Amino acid sequence: MAKNITQKILDAHTVSGEPTKGSEIGIRIDQTITQDATGTMAFLQFEAMGVDQVKTDLSVSYVDHNTLQYGGFENADDHRYLQTVAAKHGVFFSRPGNGICHQIHLERFGKPGGTLLGSDSHTPTSGGVGMLAMGAGGLDVAVAMGGGAFSLTYPDVVLVKLTGKLQPWVSAKDIILELLRRLTVKGGVGKVFEYGGEGVASLTVPDRATITNMGAELGATTSVFPSDDATKEFLQAQGRVEDWTELKADEGASYDEVIEIELNTLEPMIAQPHMPDNVVKVTEIAGLKVDQVCVGSCTNSSYRDLMSVAVAFKASGKKVNNEVSMTVSPGSRQVVEMMSRSGGLADLIAAGARLLENTCGPCIGNGQSPPSDAVSLRTFNRNFIGRSGTKSAGSYLCSPEVAVAAAITGVVTDPRTLGDAPQFELPSEYAIDDSMIISPSDAPAEIEVSRGPNIKPLPIQNELPDSLAGKVLIKLGDNITTDDITPAGTWLKYRSNVPKYSESVFCAIDADFHTKAQAAGGGFVLGGENYGQGSSREHAALCPMFLGIKGVIAKSFARIHKDNLVNFGILPLTFDNPADYDTINDGDELELGGLKDGLTGEKLVLKNITQGIEMNLLHGYTPRQVDIIKAGGKLNYTKNLGTAGA
Ligand code: MIC
Ligand code: SF4
């Protein structure tokens, strides 16, 4: 049978289940990524499983989110813990200062045809070199490090057929913004986006990685490009051509859906506040005054991206506009070194751009919060309300080309009005220096794992009782993000301290939520469509669990968050009849009984005691998920099995 790329990789890695659409399969994971904001929990969970050495081909622990170490010992303690626990258990450790996990993984480790699981939603970046790379909660990654399979629903595969070639000043970011415009932030749920067509050849690996990275904003399981001559060239330039293999769809391979994009007709695009799918052509809002421009994040921080900004500045002979504050955060140390050697960095600094550390930085609200009511243009992937740290500001997502045009003029500007597009060559050899990636210890028994006071023990969930009762503690609308549930920014340093971090739950929506939840002994959360979209942070399940949340009833869920709720023993449930959402009010007293038997069927009966009505809820769990929920979460379930091979 002719196979597409997704089928080829999945079939080569399937260890359980049938490869039929919609059914659950278990796949072997070749490589894992963790980052510091999710990694401390993932490693505490890995330790709790009692596995000595990781069983993957490669596991890397990156420090890139909380590198600032401001206001106390917390970040630095976490780094120490991560470094020692990695050394002890066979994991490579990428030190703070080495760069953003996705950029580095693409540069140094990603391999065509392999599987990668990462405790960060933008793990699909490595799909740019033909990997099947997926984001997941830290606990799923911990299980994969222990050699356990990763379970996923066999996806629909969408072919994104690219024809023609991008015009000057139009770049990869515009392709993914166009897809978001067409499909919305929930248009990709349950799907893998596979890129094909003759237009693929004109895109370099950094271009492809921008697209696969931001496929996460479609809610997609992942996105993948073929591995071709461009991939070989990139891996050759990274000094690892031996990692290259050709990977393409067979002639006549079938797809569940085909989407066509004519590259030559695309124009510069921009996502307006406060959702990545609120996309328009730049020309539609040209002239809007801009207060801040930020270039960077795992979407657009490669050498290619920064050079296009530097070269555009140089060619224009202009500086950053007096009314604009502009920052640049490079993706990796390799990018910084290459930019320094090529002179591009000097051009950026001469233009008045402010150079930040090569980390996530402003993307996750770690610095550069814009002024009140500001317009901030960012080459990032998320513009959720408040994510920048300033609730009244609006973040707009755009390409580096659109960002530099606005930095020069001080208003949203179509970069095509600037004249000739930046010309520069991508290197045939990148600067390779892995000295900030520390290998695991040769004598693991001698390593003592360092645990500072910020590292609090994992909260434990009990087995599921037969009935759950409690109040609706909050009623929410559509597209609630994990940033709404457990915000980042100044809260980030408490990622290893669940009791403290739990104080942040829904704080921007209801500042008293955590006290209310604890006083009520827990209860239920009511959500609309696509509940839990955005990041993979399992804290968005773990902290509500700590506050006693028993179930989240919503119209639909984002993939990773739904798995995270199950993993922590909170019931994600949907309405049999979505109109029932309107009949439940904030504060209503709810009861779900007969759970142990009920979970073996499709439907559960919810009693709304306050309104005196009943309704059917659907759980949609696989038998494995039912067992996890009954055990009180995946950690208990895995321990009960006595293996990480769950
Ligand atoms: C994000 O971009 O929201 C993050 C911070 O990288 C998260 C992970 C986290 O919350 O630690 C993600 O995308 O998964
Ligand atoms: Fe870091 Fe932002 Fe990428 Fe998340 S989206 S990994 S915060 S750069």
XYZ file of C-alpha atoms and ligand atoms in Angstrom:
668
model
C 0.000 0.000 0.000
C 1.251 3.468 -0.854
C 1.931 5.360 2.390
C 2.246 8.991 3.309
C 5.122 10.157 5.542
C 3.043 10.116 8.717
C 1.916 6.530 8.098
C 5.501 5.471 7.392
C 6.825 6.864 10.661
C 3.858 5.733 12.743
C 3.882 2.212 11.288
C 7.598 1.849 11.945
C 7.096 2.828 15.604
C 3.737 1.260 16.539
C 3.932 -1.170 19.441
C 0.227 -1.538 20.173
C -3.145 -0.887 18.573
C -4.420 -0.876 15.026
C -3.488 1.806 12.507
C -7.070 2.831 11.896
C -8.291 6.377 12.097
C -9.606 7.382 15.497
C -8.316 4.318 17.375
C -5.619 4.509 20.019
C -2.110 3.346 19.194
C 1.028 3.147 21.300
C 4.289 4.220 19.669
C 7.937 3.851 20.585
C 9.645 7.165 21.243
C 13.226 7.544 19.977
C 14.089 10.903 21.510
C 12.701 13.157 24.241
C 12.950 16.835 25.100
C 12.192 18.468 28.409
C 12.630 22.139 29.284
C 13.091 23.674 32.704
C 9.547 25.026 33.152
C 8.033 21.569 32.657
C 11.167 19.474 33.253
C 11.382 19.648 37.028
C 7.973 17.951 37.341
C 8.812 15.502 34.546
C 12.002 14.432 36.340
C 10.307 14.224 39.752
C 7.815 11.893 38.057
C 10.596 9.961 36.329
C 12.308 9.507 39.686
C 9.029 8.341 41.232
C 8.876 5.554 38.615
C 12.131 4.106 39.887
C 13.753 3.662 36.456
C 17.519 3.935 36.659
C 18.644 5.056 33.206
C 16.537 6.472 30.378
C 15.659 3.898 27.737
C 15.353 6.224 24.726
C 18.021 6.643 22.032
C 18.471 10.209 23.253
C 16.934 12.393 25.940
C 17.898 16.030 26.354
C 17.004 18.335 29.251
C 17.095 21.981 28.183
C 17.109 25.116 30.297
C 15.617 27.947 28.287
C 12.465 29.320 29.899
C 13.520 30.440 33.373
C 17.076 31.572 32.816
C 16.896 35.001 34.422
C 17.302 33.847 38.009
C 15.744 37.095 39.261
C 14.423 37.790 42.737
C 15.695 34.678 44.476
C 17.149 31.230 44.381
C 14.220 29.430 42.695
C 15.364 29.259 39.056
C 18.956 28.528 40.005
C 17.890 25.720 42.342
C 15.785 24.207 39.583
C 18.777 24.330 37.215
C 20.940 22.501 39.716
C 18.310 19.844 40.228
C 17.913 19.393 36.472
C 21.653 19.166 35.860
C 22.243 16.574 38.573
C 19.175 14.468 37.844
C 20.124 14.417 34.130
C 23.682 13.314 34.892
C 22.361 10.508 37.090
C 19.806 9.087 34.697
C 21.510 9.157 31.302
C 20.167 12.481 30.013
C 22.081 15.184 28.115
C 21.837 18.612 29.765
C 21.756 21.800 27.715
C 22.915 24.579 30.029
C 21.180 27.910 30.473
C 22.650 30.166 27.801
C 22.762 27.488 25.126
C 19.415 28.511 23.652
C 15.806 27.536 23.079
C 15.143 23.788 23.143
C 13.390 23.581 19.762
C 16.005 25.582 17.875
C 18.869 23.571 19.382
C 17.137 20.255 18.854
C 16.622 21.061 15.200
C 20.256 22.124 14.827
C 21.947 19.325 16.735
C 19.708 16.277 17.194
C 16.562 16.016 15.043
C 16.611 13.041 12.627
C 14.370 12.304 9.646
C 12.028 9.389 10.239
C 12.381 9.351 14.034
C 9.874 10.040 16.799
C 10.335 12.832 19.321
C 8.213 13.563 22.383
C 8.692 16.814 24.258
C 7.154 18.427 27.313
C 6.575 21.563 25.308
C 3.835 22.161 22.769
C 6.250 23.445 20.113
C 8.176 20.175 19.930
C 6.810 19.734 16.348
C 9.544 22.201 15.282
C 11.733 19.159 14.499
C 9.125 18.163 11.913
C 11.159 20.606 9.807
C 13.748 17.826 9.354
C 11.171 15.078 8.835
C 10.699 13.872 12.420
C 7.331 12.978 13.860
C 7.669 15.303 16.827
C 4.889 15.828 19.342
C 4.219 17.842 22.456
C 2.879 16.167 25.596
C 2.616 16.643 29.334
C 5.725 16.047 31.438
C 4.343 12.800 32.839
C 3.919 11.333 29.343
C 7.494 12.343 28.563
C 8.702 10.807 31.832
C 7.021 7.521 30.889
C 8.639 7.698 27.422
C 12.055 8.277 29.039
C 11.399 5.118 31.035
C 10.848 3.189 27.800
C 7.043 3.330 27.862
C 5.023 3.817 24.722
C 3.277 7.098 23.963
C -0.432 6.705 23.286
C -2.181 8.790 20.702
C -5.279 8.679 18.596
C -4.420 7.526 15.074
C -4.641 10.897 13.334
C -6.226 12.179 10.170
C -3.472 13.201 7.785
C -3.864 16.471 5.911
C -1.712 17.153 2.868
C -0.774 20.809 2.613
C 0.161 21.065 -1.027
C 2.452 23.984 -1.744
C 2.778 25.269 -5.293
C 4.836 28.110 -6.750
C 7.367 30.179 -4.836
C 7.132 32.924 -2.210
C 7.476 36.517 -3.397
C 10.262 38.707 -2.002
C 9.541 39.901 1.572
C 6.988 37.091 2.061
C 8.265 34.235 4.207
C 7.444 30.962 5.970
C 5.593 32.728 8.805
C 3.063 33.997 6.259
C 2.333 30.415 5.167
C 1.427 29.263 8.664
C -0.487 32.474 9.385
C -2.490 31.865 6.209
C -3.290 28.335 7.424
C -4.388 29.719 10.787
C -6.570 32.264 9.012
C -8.252 29.478 7.054
C -8.520 26.786 9.724
C -8.585 28.579 13.149
C -6.933 27.531 16.415
C -9.016 24.379 16.632
C -8.892 23.431 12.957
C -6.027 20.998 13.451
C -7.244 18.947 16.433
C -6.713 15.214 15.792
C -4.754 15.904 12.591
C -1.198 15.710 11.322
C -0.277 18.314 8.701
C 2.048 16.853 6.115
C 3.627 19.242 3.622
C 4.122 18.301 -0.019
C 3.990 19.628 -3.554
C 6.661 21.251 -5.680
C 6.694 24.377 -3.501
C 8.380 22.454 -0.660
C 11.755 22.405 -2.424
C 12.030 26.199 -2.287
C 11.754 26.229 1.522
C 14.885 25.796 3.632
C 14.895 23.823 6.889
C 14.658 26.996 9.038
C 11.606 28.025 6.946
C 10.043 24.607 7.395
C 10.702 24.664 11.137
C 8.833 27.987 11.467
C 5.820 26.296 9.876
C 5.918 23.047 11.865
C 6.530 25.017 15.062
C 3.426 27.111 14.679
C 1.316 24.182 13.523
C 0.872 23.819 17.303
C -1.403 26.868 17.156
C -3.755 24.941 14.859
C -4.173 22.438 17.690
C -2.571 19.816 15.423
C -1.056 16.589 16.709
C 2.027 17.586 14.721
C 3.295 18.798 11.337
C 5.949 17.183 9.162
C 7.984 17.960 6.042
C 9.624 15.433 3.721
C 13.348 14.852 4.128
C 14.927 15.901 0.824
C 17.983 17.646 -0.607
C 17.292 20.777 1.458
C 17.247 18.619 4.609
C 20.491 16.978 3.580
C 22.090 20.356 2.962
C 21.019 21.574 6.412
C 22.273 18.471 8.208
C 25.512 18.632 6.217
C 25.963 22.272 7.287
C 25.332 21.144 10.874
C 28.151 18.575 10.471
C 25.849 15.559 10.739
C 25.018 14.439 7.247
C 25.116 10.846 8.547
C 21.783 11.555 10.254
C 20.129 12.186 6.892
C 17.837 9.709 5.200
C 15.433 10.447 2.417
C 11.789 10.463 3.438
C 8.884 11.149 1.147
C 5.326 10.044 0.593
C 4.881 7.121 -1.808
C 3.434 7.814 -5.217
C -0.352 7.565 -4.867
C -0.358 7.875 -1.051
C -3.754 8.936 0.210
C -4.760 11.737 2.594
C -7.888 12.536 4.571
C -7.881 16.099 3.330
C -5.897 18.225 0.879
C -5.310 21.952 1.313
C -3.609 23.930 -1.437
C -1.553 27.053 -0.951
C -0.195 28.937 -3.944
C 2.934 30.453 -2.507
C 3.280 33.127 -5.177
C -0.113 34.615 -4.293
C 0.643 34.940 -0.565
C 1.125 38.377 0.962
C 2.640 39.442 4.289
C 0.156 38.461 7.021
C -0.335 39.415 10.675
C -2.340 37.895 13.558
C -4.156 40.533 15.588
C -4.876 40.367 19.324
C -5.658 38.095 21.102
C -5.627 34.822 19.084
C -3.133 33.415 16.583
C -5.968 32.804 14.107
C -7.137 36.414 14.042
C -5.138 36.860 10.839
C -5.397 39.613 8.219
C -3.152 40.890 5.435
C -0.633 43.435 6.693
C -2.029 45.927 4.169
C -5.384 45.802 5.972
C -3.968 47.370 9.143
C -1.018 49.261 7.662
C -0.434 52.586 9.406
C -1.321 51.365 12.912
C 1.139 52.939 15.376
C 3.564 50.428 16.904
C 5.160 50.748 20.360
C 7.227 47.597 20.605
C 8.835 45.076 18.232
C 10.209 41.758 19.499
C 12.116 39.385 17.230
C 12.786 35.888 18.530
C 11.038 32.863 20.109
C 11.232 29.278 18.888
C 9.222 30.271 15.797
C 11.498 32.907 14.287
C 14.904 33.098 15.941
C 17.138 31.263 13.485
C 20.177 32.705 11.743
C 17.980 33.134 8.670
C 15.398 35.128 10.624
C 17.849 37.416 12.399
C 19.886 38.006 9.256
C 16.810 39.089 7.337
C 16.243 41.763 9.986
C 19.910 42.815 10.132
C 20.279 42.998 6.342
C 17.037 44.969 5.996
C 18.275 47.531 8.534
C 21.612 47.837 6.823
C 20.133 48.186 3.349
C 17.693 50.863 4.531
C 20.382 52.839 6.339
C 17.680 53.498 8.968
C 17.547 52.994 12.738
C 14.842 51.744 15.072
C 12.132 54.424 15.145
C 12.257 56.708 18.206
C 8.750 55.660 19.247
C 9.542 51.925 19.132
C 11.391 49.700 21.606
C 12.892 46.777 19.713
C 14.399 43.609 21.144
C 16.053 40.594 19.557
C 16.333 37.243 21.340
C 18.332 34.757 19.232
C 17.313 31.104 19.210
C 20.612 29.562 20.171
C 24.239 30.171 20.980
C 25.021 28.943 17.485
C 22.810 31.707 16.076
C 24.515 34.321 18.281
C 27.957 33.144 17.232
C 27.062 33.078 13.528
C 25.443 36.510 13.765
C 28.563 37.881 15.464
C 30.920 36.414 12.889
C 28.850 37.541 9.910
C 28.559 41.115 11.181
C 24.757 40.859 11.358
C 24.802 41.359 15.115
C 26.760 44.596 14.756
C 24.154 45.795 12.237
C 21.320 45.016 14.652
C 23.042 46.816 17.508
C 23.978 49.760 15.289
C 20.313 50.061 14.305
C 19.320 50.355 17.961
C 17.852 46.892 18.569
C 18.228 45.732 22.157
C 19.930 42.358 22.390
C 18.422 39.921 24.896
C 19.621 36.525 26.023
C 19.118 33.600 23.635
C 16.089 32.205 25.475
C 12.285 32.292 25.373
C 12.306 35.655 27.168
C 9.424 37.996 26.250
C 7.555 35.188 24.472
C 6.588 33.769 27.851
C 6.273 37.115 29.600
C 9.793 36.969 31.019
C 10.682 40.609 30.489
C 9.705 43.247 27.913
C 6.115 43.520 29.050
C 4.803 46.304 26.808
C 3.465 49.622 28.132
C -0.264 50.054 28.866
C -2.508 49.792 25.807
C 0.555 49.261 23.600
C 0.755 47.663 20.181
C 3.488 45.021 20.264
C 4.608 43.302 17.045
C 6.187 39.955 17.783
C 7.645 37.237 15.573
C 6.343 34.761 18.168
C 3.591 32.142 17.978
C 1.121 33.134 20.708
C -0.656 36.416 21.423
C -3.118 35.359 24.112
C -4.418 38.168 26.273
C -2.058 38.964 29.134
C 0.683 36.538 27.999
C 3.074 39.447 27.461
C 2.517 40.507 31.071
C 0.428 43.563 30.091
C -3.267 42.805 29.870
C -4.203 46.052 28.148
C -1.570 45.638 25.424
C -2.254 43.902 22.122
C 0.278 41.468 20.655
C 0.399 41.023 16.879
C 2.200 38.012 15.391
C 4.195 38.498 12.210
C 7.287 37.535 10.232
C 10.744 39.022 10.850
C 10.292 40.980 7.596
C 7.090 42.642 8.827
C 8.713 43.223 12.240
C 11.708 45.086 10.823
C 9.507 47.194 8.558
C 7.497 48.371 11.583
C 10.642 48.930 13.638
C 11.915 51.301 10.966
C 8.707 53.211 10.242
C 7.019 53.086 13.665
C 3.754 51.868 12.133
C 2.517 48.561 10.717
C 4.076 48.545 7.241
C 3.981 46.229 4.262
C 7.678 45.333 3.955
C 7.363 45.258 0.164
C 7.296 49.065 0.304
C 10.870 49.064 1.655
C 12.518 48.285 -1.683
C 14.615 45.244 -2.540
C 14.233 42.263 -0.222
C 17.230 41.331 1.973
C 19.750 39.145 0.146
C 22.127 36.845 2.007
C 23.344 33.266 1.782
C 22.585 30.587 4.338
C 25.847 29.108 5.641
C 27.244 25.924 4.118
C 28.770 25.282 7.553
C 27.226 26.368 10.837
C 29.400 27.125 13.886
C 29.322 23.856 15.767
C 30.171 23.894 19.447
C 28.317 21.507 21.727
C 30.349 22.392 24.792
C 27.255 23.687 26.605
C 25.585 20.301 26.257
C 26.801 18.172 29.149
C 26.859 14.405 28.659
C 25.383 12.120 31.308
C 27.733 10.840 33.985
C 29.875 7.730 33.509
C 29.473 7.054 37.217
C 25.776 7.755 37.849
C 25.754 6.048 41.247
C 28.068 8.733 42.562
C 25.841 11.623 41.523
C 23.865 13.202 44.314
C 20.702 14.894 43.070
C 20.477 18.459 44.362
C 17.074 19.539 45.702
C 16.745 23.114 46.861
C 13.827 24.391 48.916
C 11.840 25.435 45.798
C 11.475 21.797 44.839
C 8.399 20.548 46.628
C 7.225 16.946 46.561
C 4.672 15.858 43.960
C 1.079 16.099 45.139
C -0.655 12.740 45.087
C -4.176 12.054 43.844
C -6.317 9.292 45.350
C -8.167 6.589 43.466
C -11.388 7.739 41.809
C -14.400 7.447 44.162
C -17.709 6.161 42.805
C -19.305 9.595 42.861
C -18.120 13.179 42.666
C -20.053 16.168 43.904
C -19.359 19.872 44.136
C -20.121 23.351 42.865
C -19.353 24.900 39.493
C -16.464 27.094 40.610
C -16.127 29.003 37.348
C -18.047 29.181 34.066
C -15.863 30.039 31.076
C -16.239 30.688 27.328
C -14.492 29.218 24.256
C -10.738 28.817 23.626
C -9.600 29.067 27.251
C -5.800 28.743 27.133
C -3.403 27.116 29.550
C -2.083 30.665 30.096
C -5.560 31.500 31.442
C -5.486 28.449 33.725
C -1.929 28.672 35.051
C -0.192 31.843 33.808
C 3.532 32.065 33.208
C 5.522 35.332 33.492
C 6.234 36.145 37.129
C 4.656 32.866 38.262
C 7.134 30.760 36.269
C 9.597 30.381 39.079
C 7.086 28.280 41.023
C 6.865 25.483 38.477
C 8.478 23.068 40.972
C 6.327 24.309 43.826
C 2.766 23.209 43.113
C 1.220 24.556 46.366
C 2.512 28.056 45.580
C 1.839 27.893 41.816
C -1.739 26.783 42.520
C -2.436 30.301 43.804
C -2.198 31.430 40.174
C -5.067 29.279 38.876
C -7.456 31.475 36.825
C -6.073 34.511 38.696
C -6.524 36.906 35.763
C -10.204 35.921 35.480
C -11.073 35.516 39.167
C -8.395 36.609 41.628
C -10.068 34.647 44.471
C -10.401 31.400 42.544
C -7.855 29.422 44.534
C -9.225 30.426 47.948
C -12.780 29.813 46.758
C -11.850 26.373 45.380
C -10.038 25.305 48.521
C -12.793 26.576 50.828
C -15.367 24.597 48.825
C -13.227 21.448 48.995
C -12.905 21.526 45.204
C -15.598 21.306 42.558
C -16.095 21.571 38.796
C -14.936 23.867 35.990
C -17.230 24.621 33.070
C -15.688 25.449 29.686
C -16.675 26.113 26.063
C -14.971 24.892 22.864
C -11.260 23.993 22.675
C -10.705 24.175 26.434
C -6.996 24.095 27.398
C -5.529 25.146 24.069
C -1.935 26.331 23.936
C 0.914 24.998 25.965
C 1.654 21.482 27.147
C 2.143 22.585 30.757
C 0.702 19.843 32.926
C 0.512 22.370 35.749
C -2.779 23.444 34.143
C -4.068 20.068 35.375
C -1.773 19.491 38.351
C -2.586 22.802 40.101
C -6.375 22.449 39.667
C -5.966 18.893 41.013
C -4.160 20.333 44.038
C -7.112 22.720 44.550
C -9.544 19.801 44.488
C -10.988 20.188 40.973
C -12.733 16.913 40.175
C -13.939 17.420 36.638
C -13.875 19.854 33.734
C -17.055 19.862 31.671
C -16.563 21.563 28.297
C -17.880 21.616 24.733
C -14.510 20.308 23.458
C -10.876 20.011 24.564
C -7.413 20.614 23.154
C -5.474 17.345 22.748
C -2.543 17.782 25.132
C -4.585 19.347 27.908
C -7.199 16.593 27.766
C -4.426 14.007 28.179
C -2.968 16.009 31.054
C -6.310 16.091 32.884
C -6.618 12.319 32.525
C -3.008 11.893 33.652
C -3.790 13.717 36.897
C -7.101 12.016 37.571
C -9.374 14.975 36.701
C -12.314 13.961 34.511
C -12.507 15.844 31.191
C -16.133 15.489 30.027
C -18.097 16.864 27.074
C -21.816 17.476 26.627
C -23.909 14.929 24.756
C -26.023 17.937 23.811
C -23.806 21.076 23.646
C -26.867 23.274 24.351
C -26.822 21.906 27.933
C -23.869 24.233 28.560
C -26.358 27.108 28.761
C -28.425 25.425 31.472
C -25.582 25.317 34.015
C -24.714 28.416 36.019
C -21.709 29.432 38.028
C -22.252 28.140 41.572
C -24.651 25.312 40.646
C -24.327 22.195 42.767
C -23.473 19.155 40.574
C -23.298 15.422 41.189
C -21.836 12.639 39.074
C -22.648 9.201 40.425
C -22.044 5.576 39.448
C -18.652 6.397 37.999
C -16.968 3.023 38.248
C -19.613 1.296 36.146
C -20.500 4.406 34.167
C -17.021 4.748 32.752
C -17.311 1.403 31.023
C -20.201 2.826 28.976
C -20.241 5.895 26.762
C -22.353 8.236 28.845
C -22.465 9.522 32.403
C -25.468 11.183 33.985
C -24.826 14.581 35.549
C -27.327 15.819 38.120
C -27.633 19.564 38.446
C -29.042 19.645 41.975
C -29.534 23.435 41.970
C -31.545 23.475 38.736
C -33.198 20.106 39.372
C -32.241 18.757 35.939
C -30.148 15.908 34.550
C -28.058 15.649 31.416
C -25.802 13.167 29.644
C -22.068 13.726 29.482
C -19.590 11.892 27.249
C -16.112 10.865 28.334
C -14.673 9.320 25.150
C -11.879 7.605 27.116
C -10.090 4.556 25.777
C -10.001 1.530 28.123
C -6.439 2.544 29.045
C -7.594 6.043 29.973
C -10.449 4.640 32.049
C -7.902 2.634 34.035
C -5.730 5.729 34.480
C -8.678 7.807 35.715
C -9.773 5.057 38.093
C -6.260 4.752 39.515
C -6.245 8.509 40.252
C -3.836 9.373 37.448
C -1.030 8.021 35.357
C 1.609 7.950 38.042
C -0.488 5.611 40.211
C -1.461 3.609 37.126
C 2.149 3.219 36.022
C 3.242 2.252 39.538
C 0.413 -0.305 39.737
C 1.654 -1.861 36.502
C 5.136 -1.929 38.001
C 6.613 -0.578 34.769
C 6.898 2.576 32.715
C 5.852 0.488 29.759
C 2.298 1.776 30.019
C 4.612 28.178 25.982
O 5.042 28.610 24.920
O 3.481 28.432 26.418
C 5.522 27.287 26.805
C 5.913 28.040 28.028
O 6.689 27.004 26.086
C 4.763 25.992 27.139
C 5.435 25.113 28.091
C 5.319 25.565 29.516
O 4.284 26.082 29.914
O 6.294 25.383 30.238
C 4.404 25.156 25.911
O 4.290 25.681 24.828
O 4.150 23.955 26.058
Fe 9.727 29.318 24.595
Fe 7.903 30.854 23.505
Fe 8.747 28.737 22.222
Fe 7.209 28.448 24.385
S 6.625 29.380 22.458
S 9.102 27.298 23.890
S 7.938 30.158 25.626
S 9.984 30.514 22.762
